[in-house]
Tab-separated table of C-alpha atoms in Angstrom:
chain	number	residue	atom	x	y	z
E	1	UNK	CA	61.122	72.651	121.596
E	2	UNK	CA	64.282	72.717	119.490
E	3	UNK	CA	63.728	72.042	115.793
E	4	UNK	CA	66.225	69.502	114.429
E	5	UNK	CA	68.191	70.531	111.329
E	6	UNK	CA	66.707	69.351	108.008
E	7	UNK	CA	67.810	66.018	106.615
E	8	UNK	CA	69.737	66.367	103.367
E	9	UNK	CA	71.508	63.644	101.452
E	10	UNK	CA	75.221	63.955	100.673
E	11	UNK	CA	74.298	64.149	96.985
E	12	UNK	CA	71.986	67.110	97.653
E	13	UNK	CA	74.748	68.930	99.514
E	14	UNK	CA	77.378	68.014	96.902
E	15	UNK	CA	75.226	69.450	94.118
E	16	UNK	CA	74.978	72.778	95.941
E	17	UNK	CA	78.682	72.833	96.758
E	18	UNK	CA	79.457	72.251	93.082
E	19	UNK	CA	77.526	75.411	92.239
E	20	UNK	CA	79.018	77.388	95.132
E	21	UNK	CA	82.637	76.726	94.144
E	22	UNK	CA	82.120	78.169	90.651
E	23	UNK	CA	83.211	81.749	90.005
E	24	UNK	CA	84.773	83.557	92.976
E	25	UNK	CA	83.166	81.110	95.471
E	26	UNK	CA	83.852	82.165	99.080
E	27	UNK	CA	86.137	84.905	97.792
E	28	UNK	CA	82.784	86.674	97.437
E	29	UNK	CA	81.058	85.781	100.734
E	30	UNK	CA	77.653	86.879	99.454
E	31	UNK	CA	77.642	83.789	97.220
E	32	UNK	CA	76.379	81.762	100.191
E	33	UNK	CA	73.027	83.558	100.020
E	34	UNK	CA	72.265	81.488	96.891
E	35	UNK	CA	72.324	78.242	98.898
E	36	UNK	CA	68.990	76.522	99.398
E	37	UNK	CA	67.042	77.244	102.568
E	38	UNK	CA	67.401	73.640	103.835
E	39	UNK	CA	71.199	73.766	103.497
E	40	UNK	CA	71.428	77.220	105.068
E	41	UNK	CA	69.273	76.022	107.953
E	42	UNK	CA	71.503	72.967	108.392
E	43	UNK	CA	74.698	75.051	108.406
E	44	UNK	CA	73.291	77.692	110.761
E	45	UNK	CA	72.060	75.035	113.191
E	46	UNK	CA	75.682	73.938	113.565
E	47	UNK	CA	77.163	77.396	114.039
E	48	UNK	CA	78.667	78.074	117.502
E	49	UNK	CA	76.338	80.113	119.751
E	50	UNK	CA	79.056	82.764	120.066
E	51	UNK	CA	78.485	83.845	116.477
E	52	UNK	CA	74.725	84.398	116.761
E	53	UNK	CA	75.276	88.164	116.787
E	54	UNK	CA	77.001	88.017	113.394
E	55	UNK	CA	75.146	88.330	110.108
E	56	UNK	CA	73.686	85.256	108.442
E	57	UNK	CA	76.251	85.515	105.651
E	58	UNK	CA	79.156	85.610	108.101
E	59	UNK	CA	77.808	82.620	110.007
E	60	UNK	CA	77.263	80.592	106.821
E	61	UNK	CA	80.787	81.293	105.594
E	62	UNK	CA	82.129	80.424	109.059
E	63	UNK	CA	80.277	77.101	109.080
E	64	UNK	CA	81.627	76.180	105.649
E	65	UNK	CA	85.166	77.133	106.675
E	66	UNK	CA	84.907	74.936	109.763
E	67	UNK	CA	83.748	72.007	107.657
E	68	UNK	CA	86.668	72.497	105.236
E	69	UNK	CA	89.104	72.767	108.149
E	70	UNK	CA	87.884	69.367	109.376
E	71	UNK	CA	89.122	67.637	106.216
E	72	UNK	CA	92.455	65.842	106.213
E	73	UNK	CA	95.396	68.118	105.245
E	74	UNK	CA	95.533	66.435	101.822
E	75	UNK	CA	91.861	67.030	100.990
E	76	UNK	CA	91.774	70.407	102.729
E	77	UNK	CA	94.370	71.755	100.289
E	78	UNK	CA	92.137	71.017	97.290
E	79	UNK	CA	88.897	72.145	98.919
E	80	UNK	CA	90.432	75.400	100.190
E	81	UNK	CA	91.729	76.206	96.703
E	82	UNK	CA	88.406	75.285	95.081
E	83	UNK	CA	86.440	77.565	97.405
E	84	UNK	CA	88.935	80.431	97.012
E	85	UNK	CA	90.287	80.380	100.569
E	86	UNK	CA	93.988	80.373	99.641
E	87	UNK	CA	95.536	83.729	98.820
E	88	UNK	CA	98.193	82.237	96.552
E	89	UNK	CA	95.491	80.586	94.424
E	90	UNK	CA	92.920	83.374	94.535
E	91	UNK	CA	91.535	83.593	91.005
E	92	UNK	CA	88.061	84.578	89.778
E	93	UNK	CA	87.239	81.155	88.311
E	94	UNK	CA	87.443	77.574	89.556
E	95	UNK	CA	89.455	76.507	86.500
E	96	UNK	CA	92.111	79.159	87.169
E	97	UNK	CA	92.366	78.178	90.842
E	98	UNK	CA	92.787	74.510	90.017
E	99	UNK	CA	95.385	75.254	87.331
E	100	UNK	CA	97.254	77.496	89.781
E	101	UNK	CA	97.338	74.688	92.358
E	102	UNK	CA	98.446	72.219	89.674
E	103	UNK	CA	101.431	74.432	88.809
E	104	UNK	CA	102.526	74.562	92.447
E	105	UNK	CA	102.102	70.811	92.932
E	106	UNK	CA	103.802	69.997	89.646
E	107	UNK	CA	100.918	67.882	88.364
E	108	UNK	CA	98.205	68.169	85.732
E	109	UNK	CA	94.967	70.105	86.226
E	110	UNK	CA	93.154	66.819	85.615
E	111	UNK	CA	94.844	65.323	88.691
E	112	UNK	CA	93.859	68.348	90.782
E	113	UNK	CA	90.232	68.057	89.589
E	114	UNK	CA	90.168	64.390	90.553
E	115	UNK	CA	91.447	65.042	94.075
E	116	UNK	CA	89.174	68.070	94.402
E	117	UNK	CA	86.179	65.904	93.527
E	118	UNK	CA	87.113	63.421	96.249
E	119	UNK	CA	87.503	66.275	98.746
E	120	UNK	CA	84.081	67.586	97.748
E	121	UNK	CA	82.531	64.159	98.423
E	122	UNK	CA	84.057	64.115	101.916
E	123	UNK	CA	82.992	67.687	102.595
E	124	UNK	CA	79.391	66.905	101.662
E	125	UNK	CA	79.399	63.950	104.077
E	126	UNK	CA	80.837	66.067	106.902
E	127	UNK	CA	78.187	68.730	106.434
E	128	UNK	CA	75.399	66.145	106.348
E	129	UNK	CA	76.386	64.289	109.500
E	130	UNK	CA	77.721	67.291	111.394
E	131	UNK	CA	80.880	65.472	112.440
E	132	UNK	CA	82.959	68.604	111.805
E	133	UNK	CA	81.279	70.374	114.725
E	134	UNK	CA	83.488	70.125	117.803
E	135	UNK	CA	81.741	70.191	121.143
E	136	UNK	CA	83.036	73.038	123.343
E	137	UNK	CA	84.684	71.979	126.621
E	138	UNK	CA	82.417	72.168	129.677
E	139	UNK	CA	82.627	75.272	131.880
E	140	UNK	CA	85.644	75.145	134.184
E	141	UNK	CA	87.289	72.440	132.103
E	142	UNK	CA	91.072	72.389	132.145
E	143	UNK	CA	91.229	70.957	128.624
E	144	UNK	CA	93.846	72.863	126.606
E	145	UNK	CA	92.737	74.993	123.705
E	146	UNK	CA	93.407	73.620	120.244
E	147	UNK	CA	96.702	74.896	118.908
E	148	UNK	CA	96.362	77.676	116.406
E	149	UNK	CA	92.812	78.684	117.310
E	150	UNK	CA	91.526	81.637	119.260
E	151	UNK	CA	89.171	79.573	121.409
E	152	UNK	CA	89.479	82.024	124.273
E	153	UNK	CA	87.748	84.907	122.517
E	154	UNK	CA	86.191	83.536	119.329
E	155	UNK	CA	88.457	85.499	116.967
E	156	UNK	CA	89.099	82.494	114.755
E	157	UNK	CA	85.450	81.515	114.482
E	158	UNK	CA	84.295	85.058	113.777
E	159	UNK	CA	86.867	85.880	111.084
E	160	UNK	CA	87.334	82.336	109.783
E	161	UNK	CA	91.026	82.223	110.727
E	162	UNK	CA	92.608	78.793	110.992
E	163	UNK	CA	96.027	77.625	112.152
E	164	UNK	CA	97.661	78.017	108.734
E	165	UNK	CA	95.673	80.971	107.362
E	166	UNK	CA	97.164	83.963	105.630
E	167	UNK	CA	95.851	87.093	107.351
E	168	UNK	CA	96.167	90.502	105.687
E	169	UNK	CA	95.711	93.530	107.969
E	170	UNK	CA	94.861	96.805	106.212
E	171	UNK	CA	95.611	99.911	108.286
E	172	UNK	CA	94.955	103.563	107.447
E	173	UNK	CA	97.885	105.642	106.214
E	174	UNK	CA	98.886	109.142	107.246
E	175	UNK	CA	98.517	111.924	104.660
E	176	UNK	CA	101.612	112.201	102.479
E	177	UNK	CA	102.515	115.608	103.938
E	178	UNK	CA	102.567	114.191	107.458
E	179	UNK	CA	104.637	111.210	106.364
E	180	UNK	CA	107.300	113.402	104.814
E	181	UNK	CA	107.832	115.435	108.006
E	182	UNK	CA	110.553	113.854	110.161
E	183	UNK	CA	110.483	110.597	108.214
E	184	UNK	CA	113.316	108.160	109.179
E	185	UNK	CA	115.905	107.340	106.525
E	186	UNK	CA	115.704	103.566	107.051
E	187	UNK	CA	113.099	102.166	104.574
E	188	UNK	CA	111.518	99.807	107.112
E	189	UNK	CA	111.145	102.495	109.776
E	190	UNK	CA	109.905	104.937	107.150
E	191	UNK	CA	107.226	102.498	106.036
E	192	UNK	CA	105.837	101.969	109.537
E	193	UNK	CA	106.000	105.706	110.193
E	194	UNK	CA	103.378	106.040	107.465
E	195	UNK	CA	100.680	104.087	109.341
E	196	UNK	CA	97.967	106.241	110.913
E	197	UNK	CA	97.553	104.129	114.074
E	198	UNK	CA	100.707	102.128	114.626
E	199	UNK	CA	99.746	101.204	118.198
E	200	UNK	CA	96.501	99.574	117.043
E	201	UNK	CA	98.277	97.786	114.199
E	202	UNK	CA	100.898	96.312	116.532
E	203	UNK	CA	98.222	95.311	119.045
E	204	UNK	CA	96.268	93.412	116.377
E	205	UNK	CA	99.399	91.764	115.013
E	206	UNK	CA	100.556	90.610	118.446
E	207	UNK	CA	97.056	89.373	119.351
E	208	UNK	CA	96.823	87.329	116.154
E	209	UNK	CA	100.364	85.994	116.503
E	210	UNK	CA	99.615	84.791	120.036
E	211	UNK	CA	96.440	82.987	118.980
E	212	UNK	CA	97.611	81.739	115.565
E	213	UNK	CA	101.382	81.148	115.799
E	214	UNK	CA	101.466	79.163	112.536
E	215	UNK	CA	99.478	81.703	110.498
E	216	UNK	CA	101.065	84.126	108.032
E	217	UNK	CA	100.227	87.669	109.154
E	218	UNK	CA	100.995	90.631	106.901
E	219	UNK	CA	100.213	94.333	107.145
E	220	UNK	CA	99.518	96.924	104.473
E	221	UNK	CA	98.315	100.473	104.165
E	222	UNK	CA	95.651	100.982	101.476
E	223	UNK	CA	98.148	102.229	98.893
E	224	UNK	CA	100.120	98.988	99.105
E	225	UNK	CA	97.263	96.479	99.056
């Protein structure tokens, strides 16, 4: 018999989310291990079956990302910054992230905190009622896949990539001696000549671009990142 997920109040969930968004938040995925067992059980019960093979930490982060993605674009902006999911506002503390967002929006940090608090209230409600969980289409259904998601192979759910994510690909670099030999004079060609497995890098980039056409995809070798 299936065990239903535990019943938590929105206030219970909000209190835990307040703690989670402090410090590096989801910029340090291991932070989710500090969540209470009832909340972890609730989040894991609403994780797609496809991700069962992933670690508990990965599945918890994935569930939280899906809940944040279900917010309206306005509230999602504040929640994503609070939980350290936006590269341009990736700072080690919540205060720094909110001040960074305030500078971009041209408003005060107090205004950002107010909107972030409202987004947190909505997020707690979504997690409690499970309304952020989309039912998969039935087998053989001709329903189109949601734009910007890799619903065909689970890439988005596994890595937490959404339609407007920024994805950084880190690829090994050739030893400096190998790079120098026969290196093209054009700077762009010379840069790509330094990647150890250019075929694999291009394959990953094309695959991501096909599944997430609105995402920002960048590549680096370790010395650049």
